[in-house]
């Protein structure tokens, strides 16, 4: 299977934060959701992928090309959406289109007009008067109007009302039908991912925890509940994180089968949500450091 | 890259529509066309620069299929174009209003000073931000005052004489030398800005 995005052994450090030996891939033709808490490196990773930041060491390649020699070629094939307004504020959407259009070889005015109509966007109002939702629709319209093969979005659903969130996911779903496009987007609204994502990439504190197919997560991971008498130094090591209380413990495992073998019927196994996994992984990292 | 320059002109449309008639008013009032030209050129050029200074705009331009080299170069070429527009208007304005042809020495002097100013302003603004230039210029003015008061009391006169000498000197060689020096400075500033911008983190 072809990789559209490849990061290999990327290091990037800032004051008080670093990405350590970060490697990940995004597969062509699929939707990959990028999850992790606030400030763990999601936006940094996206900026590295967009070449807004250069890695201290390691390589970033898109479509098998590197930015050093093929910067414009790569960017021609990407549509991007950021979670903040990146357009000029004192212009209208039509003027913004006129500014952006000549930079793309494959710009398609019909497609642009189609999305403007679908999203009911005002063409002649200044962009600074746009609400958060309209802003996101405008970004998306621009991102989708030049037949990009890869759509990269940083928190596209944050601040959107639930109705448009669903519409957005439907639009993305339709886009994926020809199998040629790839979507990579970060979010912390994990329910969005359940509707659309094929793969989940999880990052925590600048480290890549896993990239898995969505259904595999449910197969591997489990939330385990049981009495305190089951826990000792040995069994505790089997879990990623454990929360103890007077009534018993709640723990997360990524080896569901093994826990079943060890504890059998003595524990209660539940299907974890992505939020459970994010929450427990964070707690686990704090416990063992 | 020419799209980036066109973008600057489009964004400046309303500013230009206000500033250029104002320029004609100055010409009507017989103000020194050299100084008016310098002030207008620098204001228009730096205004175009300031439009693009927000982090979000840097993110937009860098996410579009442009290289950082092109983004910086568009500003330097754009500056040249804006300056040419101002020079043309002054030339035509003088011709229509006063029926006189602007001396080519005046134009050379104006163009040189604008280019020197831009050569200093652009790298500074890429490194820091153009808003800090006010602070820097206040500090610079303080240094200037100290120099005038304590070291070279007649600095202003020297400069005025120097300008007069420059404008009256007849040898073409000297002008050629000045033009080359200014172009070299502009080119160095251009390269320096590219270096600064390539390392910039948004």
Short mmCIF file of C-alpha atoms in Angstrom, two decimals:
data_model
loop_
_atom_site.label_atom_id
_atom_site.label_comp_id
_atom_site.label_asym_id
_atom_site.label_seq_id
_atom_site.Cartn_x
_atom_site.Cartn_y
_atom_site.Cartn_z
CA UNK A 1 0.00 0.00 0.00
CA UNK A 2 1.26 3.40 -0.97
CA UNK A 3 2.18 5.96 1.67
CA UNK A 4 1.20 9.53 0.97
CA UNK A 5 2.88 10.99 4.04
CA UNK A 6 6.02 9.56 5.58
CA UNK A 7 7.83 10.95 8.58
CA UNK A 8 10.97 9.12 9.57
CA UNK A 9 12.88 9.61 12.81
CA UNK A 10 11.88 13.24 12.96
CA UNK A 11 13.25 15.29 15.83
CA UNK A 12 12.09 18.81 16.47
CA UNK A 13 12.63 20.67 19.70
CA UNK A 14 11.39 24.00 20.97
CA UNK A 15 11.61 25.54 24.40
CA UNK A 16 9.89 23.09 26.68
CA UNK A 17 8.59 20.75 23.99
CA UNK A 18 9.99 18.24 21.59
CA UNK A 19 9.08 15.59 19.07
CA UNK A 20 11.29 12.60 19.72
CA UNK A 21 12.25 10.12 17.03
CA UNK A 22 8.83 10.56 15.48
CA UNK A 23 7.95 8.20 12.64
CA UNK A 24 4.55 7.77 11.05
CA UNK A 25 2.91 7.05 7.72
CA UNK A 26 -0.42 7.93 6.19
CA UNK A 27 -1.80 5.54 3.63
CA UNK A 28 -3.17 6.56 0.28
CA UNK A 29 -6.91 6.37 -0.25
CA UNK A 30 -7.88 6.38 3.42
CA UNK A 31 -9.00 8.77 6.11
CA UNK A 32 -6.54 8.98 8.97
CA UNK A 33 -7.60 10.68 12.17
CA UNK A 34 -4.85 12.26 14.23
CA UNK A 35 -5.64 12.37 17.91
CA UNK A 36 -3.96 13.47 21.10
CA UNK A 37 -4.50 16.01 23.88
CA UNK A 38 -3.76 19.70 23.81
CA UNK A 39 -0.12 20.62 23.39
CA UNK A 40 1.19 17.12 22.64
CA UNK A 41 2.49 18.00 19.18
CA UNK A 42 -0.43 17.64 16.77
CA UNK A 43 -0.12 21.08 15.25
CA UNK A 44 3.66 20.82 15.19
CA UNK A 45 3.40 17.57 13.26
CA UNK A 46 0.96 19.11 10.79
CA UNK A 47 3.27 22.09 10.33
CA UNK A 48 6.15 19.70 9.66
CA UNK A 49 4.03 17.92 7.07
CA UNK A 50 3.15 21.26 5.45
CA UNK A 51 6.79 22.39 5.52
CA UNK A 52 5.89 25.35 7.71
CA UNK A 53 8.53 23.94 10.05
CA UNK A 54 11.66 22.07 9.15
CA UNK A 55 12.73 19.11 11.26
CA UNK A 56 16.00 19.33 13.22
CA UNK A 57 16.77 15.86 11.92
CA UNK A 58 14.91 13.08 10.16
CA UNK A 59 12.99 13.17 6.90
CA UNK A 60 9.54 14.26 5.83
CA UNK A 61 8.28 13.12 2.46
CA UNK A 62 4.95 13.49 0.70
CA UNK A 63 3.88 11.46 -2.33
CA UNK A 64 7.38 10.00 -2.10
CA UNK A 65 8.93 13.42 -2.76
CA UNK A 66 10.95 15.61 -0.44
CA UNK A 67 10.34 19.30 0.14
CA UNK A 68 13.87 20.35 -0.64
CA UNK A 69 13.58 19.53 -4.34
CA UNK A 70 9.83 19.37 -4.95
CA UNK A 71 8.24 21.95 -2.69
CA UNK A 72 5.88 23.48 -5.24
CA UNK A 73 4.95 20.19 -6.80
CA UNK A 74 3.96 18.78 -3.41
CA UNK A 75 1.99 21.84 -2.36
CA UNK A 76 0.06 21.83 -5.65
CA UNK A 77 -1.38 18.50 -4.58
CA UNK A 78 -2.38 19.47 -1.03
CA UNK A 79 -5.54 21.14 0.20
CA UNK A 80 -5.23 22.57 3.68
CA UNK A 81 -7.57 23.74 6.41
CA UNK A 82 -6.29 25.30 9.61
CA UNK A 83 -8.28 25.94 12.74
CA UNK A 84 -7.67 29.69 12.62
CA UNK A 85 -8.48 32.26 9.97
CA UNK A 86 -5.56 32.38 7.56
CA UNK A 87 -7.22 34.64 5.00
CA UNK A 88 -6.89 38.38 4.65
CA UNK A 89 -9.59 39.92 6.78
CA UNK A 90 -10.45 42.95 4.72
CA UNK A 91 -11.32 41.18 1.51
CA UNK A 92 -14.38 39.26 0.37
CA UNK A 93 -14.42 35.58 -0.48
CA UNK A 94 -14.48 36.37 -4.22
CA UNK A 95 -11.38 38.53 -3.87
CA UNK A 96 -9.69 35.86 -1.79
CA UNK A 97 -10.45 33.35 -4.53
CA UNK A 98 -8.93 35.67 -7.12
CA UNK A 99 -5.77 35.84 -5.01
CA UNK A 100 -5.47 32.10 -4.48
CA UNK A 101 -6.75 30.77 -7.80
CA UNK A 102 -3.71 31.65 -9.97
CA UNK A 103 -1.37 29.75 -7.67
CA UNK A 104 -2.94 26.37 -8.48
CA UNK A 105 -2.70 24.72 -11.91
CA UNK A 106 -5.83 22.63 -11.32
CA UNK A 107 -8.14 25.28 -9.93
CA UNK A 108 -11.75 24.54 -10.83
CA UNK A 109 -14.22 27.43 -10.70
CA UNK A 110 -17.22 25.11 -11.09
CA UNK A 111 -16.16 23.19 -8.03
CA UNK A 112 -15.63 26.43 -6.13
CA UNK A 113 -19.09 27.67 -7.05
CA UNK A 114 -20.60 24.31 -6.17
CA UNK A 115 -19.22 24.42 -2.62
CA UNK A 116 -20.08 28.10 -2.20
CA UNK A 117 -23.69 27.20 -3.01
CA UNK A 118 -23.70 24.06 -0.89
CA UNK A 119 -22.32 25.93 2.11
CA UNK A 120 -24.46 29.03 1.42
CA UNK A 121 -21.41 31.26 1.70
CA UNK A 122 -21.73 35.00 1.02
CA UNK A 123 -19.33 35.99 -1.76
CA UNK A 124 -19.38 39.73 -1.22
CA UNK A 125 -19.12 40.02 2.56
CA UNK A 126 -15.76 40.77 4.12
CA UNK A 127 -14.09 37.74 5.61
CA UNK A 128 -13.65 39.40 9.01
CA UNK A 129 -17.44 39.35 9.46
CA UNK A 130 -17.55 35.56 9.02
CA UNK A 131 -18.49 33.39 11.97
CA UNK A 132 -16.27 30.52 13.02
CA UNK A 133 -18.41 28.05 11.10
CA UNK A 134 -18.50 30.15 7.93
CA UNK A 135 -14.76 30.60 8.18
CA UNK A 136 -14.29 26.85 8.28
CA UNK A 137 -16.62 26.38 5.31
CA UNK A 138 -14.70 29.04 3.38
CA UNK A 139 -11.37 27.35 4.13
CA UNK A 140 -12.80 24.03 3.10
CA UNK A 141 -14.18 25.48 -0.13
CA UNK A 142 -10.75 26.81 -1.07
CA UNK A 143 -9.08 23.55 -0.03
CA UNK A 144 -11.41 21.43 -2.15
CA UNK A 145 -11.47 23.58 -5.28
CA UNK A 146 -8.21 22.55 -6.85
CA UNK A 147 -8.56 18.78 -7.01
CA UNK A 148 -6.06 18.18 -4.24
CA UNK A 149 -5.03 14.57 -3.73
CA UNK A 150 -4.28 15.06 -0.05
CA UNK A 151 -6.44 17.08 2.30
CA UNK A 152 -4.76 18.09 5.54
CA UNK A 153 -6.90 19.62 8.24
CA UNK A 154 -5.98 20.89 11.69
CA UNK A 155 -8.98 20.65 14.02
CA UNK A 156 -11.56 21.22 11.28
CA UNK A 157 -14.55 20.32 13.42
CA UNK A 158 -13.77 22.35 16.53
CA UNK A 159 -16.23 25.17 17.00
CA UNK A 160 -18.73 23.83 14.49
CA UNK A 161 -22.33 23.10 15.33
CA UNK A 162 -23.31 19.42 15.34
CA UNK A 163 -25.41 19.71 12.18
CA UNK A 164 -22.61 21.11 10.08
CA UNK A 165 -20.14 18.69 11.67
CA UNK A 166 -22.21 15.86 10.23
CA UNK A 167 -22.55 17.57 6.86
CA UNK A 168 -18.81 18.07 6.78
CA UNK A 169 -18.19 14.42 7.51
CA UNK A 170 -20.63 13.48 4.74
CA UNK A 171 -18.79 15.70 2.27
CA UNK A 172 -15.48 14.16 3.25
CA UNK A 173 -17.02 10.74 2.92
CA UNK A 174 -18.18 11.54 -0.64
CA UNK A 175 -14.73 12.81 -1.52
CA UNK A 176 -13.22 9.47 -0.61
CA UNK A 177 -15.30 7.50 -3.06
CA UNK A 178 -12.86 7.45 -5.97
CA UNK A 179 -10.09 6.00 -3.81
CA UNK A 180 -7.54 8.49 -5.12
CA UNK A 181 -7.82 10.99 -2.32
CA UNK A 182 -6.33 10.89 1.14
CA UNK A 183 -7.49 12.80 4.18
CA UNK A 184 -5.41 13.45 7.27
CA UNK A 185 -6.98 15.45 10.03
CA UNK A 186 -6.41 16.19 13.66
CA UNK A 187 -9.21 16.45 16.16
CA UNK A 188 -10.06 15.91 19.75
CA UNK A 189 -13.71 15.34 19.10
CA UNK A 190 -13.31 11.59 18.90
CA UNK A 191 -16.90 10.84 17.94
CA UNK A 192 -16.17 12.43 14.54
CA UNK A 193 -13.58 9.77 13.92
CA UNK A 194 -15.93 6.92 14.58
CA UNK A 195 -18.01 8.08 11.62
CA UNK A 196 -15.28 8.45 9.08
CA UNK A 197 -11.75 7.41 10.01
CA UNK A 198 -10.14 4.26 8.61
CA UNK A 199 -6.93 4.69 10.59
CA UNK A 200 -6.19 6.37 13.87
CA UNK A 201 -2.82 7.87 14.69
CA UNK A 202 -2.33 8.65 18.34
CA UNK A 203 0.33 11.00 19.59
CA UNK A 204 1.22 11.75 23.18
CA UNK A 205 3.89 14.11 24.53
CA UNK A 206 5.67 14.30 21.20
CA UNK A 207 5.75 10.54 20.77
CA UNK A 208 3.92 8.43 18.27
CA UNK A 209 1.95 5.92 20.34
CA UNK A 210 0.27 4.00 17.54
CA UNK A 211 -1.26 4.04 14.08
CA UNK A 212 -3.93 1.40 13.81
CA UNK A 213 -6.91 0.52 11.72
CA UNK A 214 -10.00 1.68 13.50
CA UNK A 215 -11.52 -1.77 14.01
CA UNK A 216 -8.23 -3.15 15.34
CA UNK A 217 -8.35 -0.70 18.23
CA UNK A 218 -11.54 -2.32 19.46
CA UNK A 219 -9.98 -5.73 19.07
CA UNK A 220 -6.76 -4.90 20.90
CA UNK A 221 -7.84 -2.48 23.55
CA UNK A 222 -10.20 -3.02 26.45
CA UNK A 223 -11.28 -1.22 29.57
CA UNK A 224 -10.99 -3.71 32.41
CA UNK A 225 -12.89 -3.43 35.67
CA UNK A 226 -12.37 -5.64 38.69
CA UNK A 227 -11.87 -5.93 42.43
CA UNK A 228 -8.76 -4.60 44.15
CA UNK A 229 -7.79 -8.08 45.33
CA UNK A 230 -6.78 -8.97 41.76
CA UNK A 231 -4.03 -6.37 41.67
CA UNK A 232 -0.47 -6.95 42.74
CA UNK A 233 2.92 -5.82 41.43
CA UNK A 234 2.89 -8.45 38.68
CA UNK A 235 -0.63 -8.02 37.41
CA UNK A 236 -0.41 -4.22 37.52
CA UNK A 237 2.33 -4.39 34.93
CA UNK A 238 -0.12 -5.87 32.44
CA UNK A 239 -1.99 -2.59 32.11
CA UNK A 240 -1.25 0.71 30.43
CA UNK A 241 -2.89 2.62 33.26
CA UNK A 242 -4.90 1.81 36.34
CA UNK A 243 -7.33 3.92 38.34
CA UNK A 244 -7.99 2.58 41.79
CA UNK A 245 -10.87 3.34 44.09
CA UNK A 246 -12.48 1.80 47.16
CA UNK A 247 -14.79 -0.24 44.97
CA UNK A 248 -12.16 -1.69 42.69
CA UNK A 249 -10.04 -0.67 39.72
CA UNK A 250 -10.56 0.51 36.18
CA UNK A 251 -7.66 -0.13 33.83
CA UNK A 252 -6.77 0.03 30.15
CA UNK A 253 -5.00 -2.70 28.23
CA UNK A 254 -3.85 -3.03 24.65
CA UNK A 255 -3.62 -6.82 24.98
CA UNK A 256 -7.21 -7.81 25.38
CA UNK A 257 -6.62 -11.52 24.72
CA UNK A 258 -3.84 -11.78 27.30
CA UNK A 259 -5.92 -10.14 30.02
CA UNK A 260 -8.76 -12.51 29.20
CA UNK A 261 -6.36 -15.42 29.64
CA UNK A 262 -5.01 -14.15 32.96
CA UNK A 263 -8.17 -13.00 34.69
CA UNK A 264 -10.89 -14.91 32.88
CA UNK A 265 -14.31 -14.17 34.31
CA UNK A 266 -13.03 -12.35 37.37
CA UNK A 267 -12.93 -9.04 35.54
CA UNK A 268 -15.40 -7.10 33.43
CA UNK A 269 -14.18 -6.16 29.96
CA UNK A 270 -15.63 -3.23 28.11
CA UNK A 271 -15.17 -1.81 24.66
CA UNK A 272 -13.08 1.34 25.02
CA UNK A 273 -13.87 4.61 23.31
CA UNK A 274 -11.05 6.65 21.83
CA UNK A 275 -11.53 9.02 24.72
CA UNK A 276 -10.89 6.19 27.18
CA UNK A 277 -7.68 5.37 25.37
CA UNK A 278 -6.53 8.99 25.29
CA UNK A 279 -7.39 9.54 28.94
CA UNK A 280 -5.77 6.39 30.30
CA UNK A 281 -2.67 6.72 28.14
CA UNK A 282 -2.12 10.19 29.52
CA UNK A 283 -2.59 8.94 33.10
CA UNK A 284 -0.36 5.95 32.41
CA UNK A 285 2.44 8.14 31.10
CA UNK A 286 2.23 10.22 34.26
CA UNK A 287 2.24 7.17 36.55
CA UNK A 288 5.30 5.50 35.15
CA UNK A 289 7.51 8.52 34.65
CA UNK B 1 5.68 34.50 -8.10
CA UNK B 2 4.09 37.21 -10.22
CA UNK B 3 0.82 36.15 -8.65
CA UNK B 4 2.23 37.25 -5.31
CA UNK B 5 3.12 40.67 -6.71
CA UNK B 6 -0.28 41.00 -8.30
CA UNK B 7 -1.83 40.06 -4.97
CA UNK B 8 0.04 42.94 -3.29
CA UNK B 9 -1.26 45.38 -5.87
CA UNK B 10 -4.83 44.07 -5.56
CA UNK B 11 -4.70 44.34 -1.77
CA UNK B 12 -3.31 47.86 -2.00
CA UNK B 13 -5.97 48.97 -4.46
CA UNK B 14 -7.90 51.16 -2.06
CA UNK B 15 -4.74 52.54 -0.44
CA UNK B 16 -3.36 53.46 -3.84
CA UNK B 17 -6.61 55.14 -4.81
CA UNK B 18 -6.28 57.44 -1.79
CA UNK B 19 -2.54 57.98 -1.87
CA UNK B 20 -1.96 58.67 -5.53
CA UNK B 21 -4.38 61.64 -5.79
CA UNK B 22 -2.78 62.93 -2.56
CA UNK B 23 0.55 62.73 -4.35
CA UNK B 24 -0.79 64.99 -7.08
CA UNK B 25 -1.93 67.50 -4.47
CA UNK B 26 1.61 67.66 -3.11
CA UNK B 27 2.91 68.20 -6.62
CA UNK B 28 0.38 71.01 -7.19
CA UNK B 29 1.58 72.70 -4.03
CA UNK B 30 5.12 72.65 -5.39
CA UNK B 31 6.63 70.55 -2.63
CA UNK B 32 10.05 69.04 -3.32
CA UNK B 33 9.15 66.16 -5.57
CA UNK B 34 12.17 64.14 -4.44
CA UNK B 35 11.08 64.01 -0.82
CA UNK B 36 7.43 63.51 -1.62
CA UNK B 37 8.41 60.67 -3.91
CA UNK B 38 10.55 59.03 -1.23
CA UNK B 39 7.89 59.29 1.45
CA UNK B 40 5.12 57.96 -0.80
CA UNK B 41 7.20 55.09 -2.14
CA UNK B 42 8.30 53.96 1.30
CA UNK B 43 4.80 54.26 2.77
CA UNK B 44 3.22 52.24 -0.06
CA UNK B 45 5.92 49.58 -0.01
CA UNK B 46 5.89 49.15 3.76
CA UNK B 47 2.10 49.08 3.77
CA UNK B 48 2.23 46.16 1.33
CA UNK B 49 4.72 44.51 3.64
CA UNK B 50 2.60 45.05 6.76
CA UNK B 51 -0.43 43.46 5.06
CA UNK B 52 1.39 40.14 5.02
CA UNK B 53 2.94 40.30 8.43
CA UNK B 54 0.43 38.34 10.48
CA UNK B 55 1.43 34.80 11.40
CA UNK B 56 -1.76 33.50 9.82
CA UNK B 57 -0.88 35.11 6.48
CA UNK B 58 2.60 33.61 6.60
CA UNK B 59 0.92 30.26 7.12
CA UNK B 60 -1.36 30.83 4.15
CA UNK B 61 1.38 31.92 1.76
CA UNK B 62 3.68 29.11 2.81
CA UNK B 63 0.97 26.52 2.46
CA UNK B 64 0.21 27.64 -1.08
CA UNK B 65 2.54 26.36 -3.78
CA UNK B 66 5.20 29.02 -3.31
CA UNK B 67 8.68 28.71 -1.94
CA UNK B 68 9.95 31.01 0.76
CA UNK B 69 12.45 32.40 -1.72
CA UNK B 70 9.59 33.44 -3.99
CA UNK B 71 7.64 35.03 -1.16
CA UNK B 72 10.59 37.25 -0.23
CA UNK B 73 11.54 37.98 -3.84
CA UNK B 74 8.00 39.06 -4.65
CA UNK B 75 8.33 41.77 -2.00
CA UNK B 76 11.60 43.07 -3.45
CA UNK B 77 10.32 43.09 -7.01
CA UNK B 78 7.00 44.51 -5.85
CA UNK B 79 8.84 47.35 -4.08
CA UNK B 80 10.48 48.19 -7.38
CA UNK B 81 7.14 48.25 -9.15
CA UNK B 82 5.45 50.44 -6.53
CA UNK B 83 8.39 52.83 -6.69
CA UNK B 84 8.17 52.97 -10.48
CA UNK B 85 4.48 53.83 -10.25
CA UNK B 86 5.28 56.74 -7.92
CA UNK B 87 8.12 57.92 -10.17
CA UNK B 88 5.87 57.79 -13.23
CA UNK B 89 3.17 59.79 -11.53
CA UNK B 90 5.67 62.40 -10.38
CA UNK B 91 7.14 62.60 -13.85
CA UNK B 92 3.77 62.91 -15.57
CA UNK B 93 2.45 65.20 -12.83
CA UNK B 94 5.35 67.59 -13.17
CA UNK B 95 5.01 67.53 -16.92
CA UNK B 96 1.29 68.33 -16.85
CA UNK B 97 1.19 70.72 -13.91
CA UNK B 98 4.45 72.62 -14.26
CA UNK B 99 5.26 71.83 -17.89
CA UNK B 100 8.72 70.74 -16.84
CA UNK B 101 10.62 67.49 -17.24
CA UNK B 102 11.84 66.08 -13.94
CA UNK B 103 15.64 65.99 -13.91
CA UNK B 104 16.92 62.45 -14.25
CA UNK B 105 19.33 63.17 -11.43
CA UNK B 106 16.43 63.89 -9.13
CA UNK B 107 14.84 60.62 -10.10
CA UNK B 108 18.06 58.71 -9.62
CA UNK B 109 18.53 60.32 -6.23
CA UNK B 110 14.98 59.47 -5.18
CA UNK B 111 15.16 55.89 -6.43
CA UNK B 112 18.52 55.37 -4.72
CA UNK B 113 17.30 56.63 -1.37
CA UNK B 114 14.13 54.53 -1.52
CA UNK B 115 16.16 51.45 -2.39
CA UNK B 116 18.60 52.09 0.43
CA UNK B 117 15.71 52.55 2.86
CA UNK B 118 13.99 49.35 1.70
CA UNK B 119 17.30 47.47 1.85
CA UNK B 120 17.45 48.34 5.54
CA UNK B 121 13.75 48.02 6.39
CA UNK B 122 13.00 44.63 4.82
CA UNK B 123 15.61 42.46 6.55
CA UNK B 124 14.86 44.23 9.83
CA UNK B 125 11.13 43.59 9.43
CA UNK B 126 11.63 39.96 8.46
CA UNK B 127 13.83 39.44 11.49
CA UNK B 128 11.63 41.30 13.94
CA UNK B 129 8.41 43.00 12.89
CA UNK B 130 7.78 46.21 11.04
CA UNK B 131 5.98 47.62 14.08
CA UNK B 132 9.29 47.54 15.98
CA UNK B 133 10.69 49.83 13.33
CA UNK B 134 9.02 52.76 15.08
CA UNK B 135 10.89 51.85 18.22
CA UNK B 136 14.09 51.33 16.29
CA UNK B 137 13.71 54.67 14.55
CA UNK B 138 13.13 56.48 17.85
CA UNK B 139 16.31 54.91 19.18
CA UNK B 140 18.10 55.75 15.97
CA UNK B 141 16.92 59.35 16.22
CA UNK B 142 18.26 59.56 19.78
CA UNK B 143 21.64 58.35 18.54
CA UNK B 144 21.46 60.88 15.75
CA UNK B 145 20.74 63.70 18.24
CA UNK B 146 23.66 62.62 20.41
CA UNK B 147 25.93 62.66 17.38
CA UNK B 148 24.69 66.10 16.32
CA UNK B 149 24.98 67.56 19.80
CA UNK B 150 28.29 66.15 20.93
CA UNK B 151 30.36 64.96 18.02
CA UNK B 152 29.47 66.57 14.69
CA UNK B 153 27.41 69.69 15.44
CA UNK B 154 27.02 70.61 11.76
CA UNK B 155 25.98 67.11 10.56
CA UNK B 156 22.83 68.46 8.94
CA UNK B 157 24.76 71.05 6.96
CA UNK B 158 27.28 68.48 5.84
CA UNK B 159 24.50 66.21 4.61
CA UNK B 160 22.73 69.07 2.84
CA UNK B 161 25.94 70.08 1.13
CA UNK B 162 26.68 66.49 0.24
CA UNK B 163 23.27 66.15 -1.41
CA UNK B 164 23.80 69.43 -3.26
CA UNK B 165 27.19 68.27 -4.46
CA UNK B 166 25.73 64.98 -5.60
CA UNK B 167 22.97 66.70 -7.53
CA UNK B 168 25.31 69.16 -9.23
CA UNK B 169 28.23 66.91 -10.00
CA UNK B 170 28.51 66.42 -13.72
CA UNK B 171 30.53 63.26 -14.09
CA UNK B 172 28.48 60.34 -15.27
CA UNK B 173 30.97 58.00 -13.68
CA UNK B 174 30.02 59.05 -10.19
CA UNK B 175 26.36 58.39 -10.91
CA UNK B 176 27.18 55.04 -12.33
CA UNK B 177 29.12 54.27 -9.19
CA UNK B 178 26.23 55.31 -6.94
CA UNK B 179 23.75 53.29 -8.97
CA UNK B 180 25.96 50.22 -8.74
CA UNK B 181 26.50 50.65 -5.02
CA UNK B 182 22.76 50.95 -4.41
CA UNK B 183 22.00 47.93 -6.58
CA UNK B 184 24.61 45.90 -4.72
CA UNK B 185 23.13 46.91 -1.39
CA UNK B 186 19.64 45.99 -2.63
CA UNK B 187 20.83 42.60 -3.85
CA UNK B 188 22.63 41.85 -0.57
CA UNK B 189 19.55 42.86 1.41
CA UNK B 190 17.46 40.58 -0.82
CA UNK B 191 19.71 37.60 -0.14
CA UNK B 192 19.83 38.39 3.57
CA UNK B 193 16.02 38.54 3.77
CA UNK B 194 15.73 35.17 2.04
CA UNK B 195 18.11 33.67 4.58
CA UNK B 196 16.21 35.19 7.49
CA UNK B 197 12.84 34.12 6.14
CA UNK B 198 13.90 30.57 5.40
CA UNK B 199 14.72 30.12 9.08
CA UNK B 200 11.62 31.79 10.38
CA UNK B 201 9.25 29.80 12.57
CA UNK B 202 5.58 30.73 12.50
#
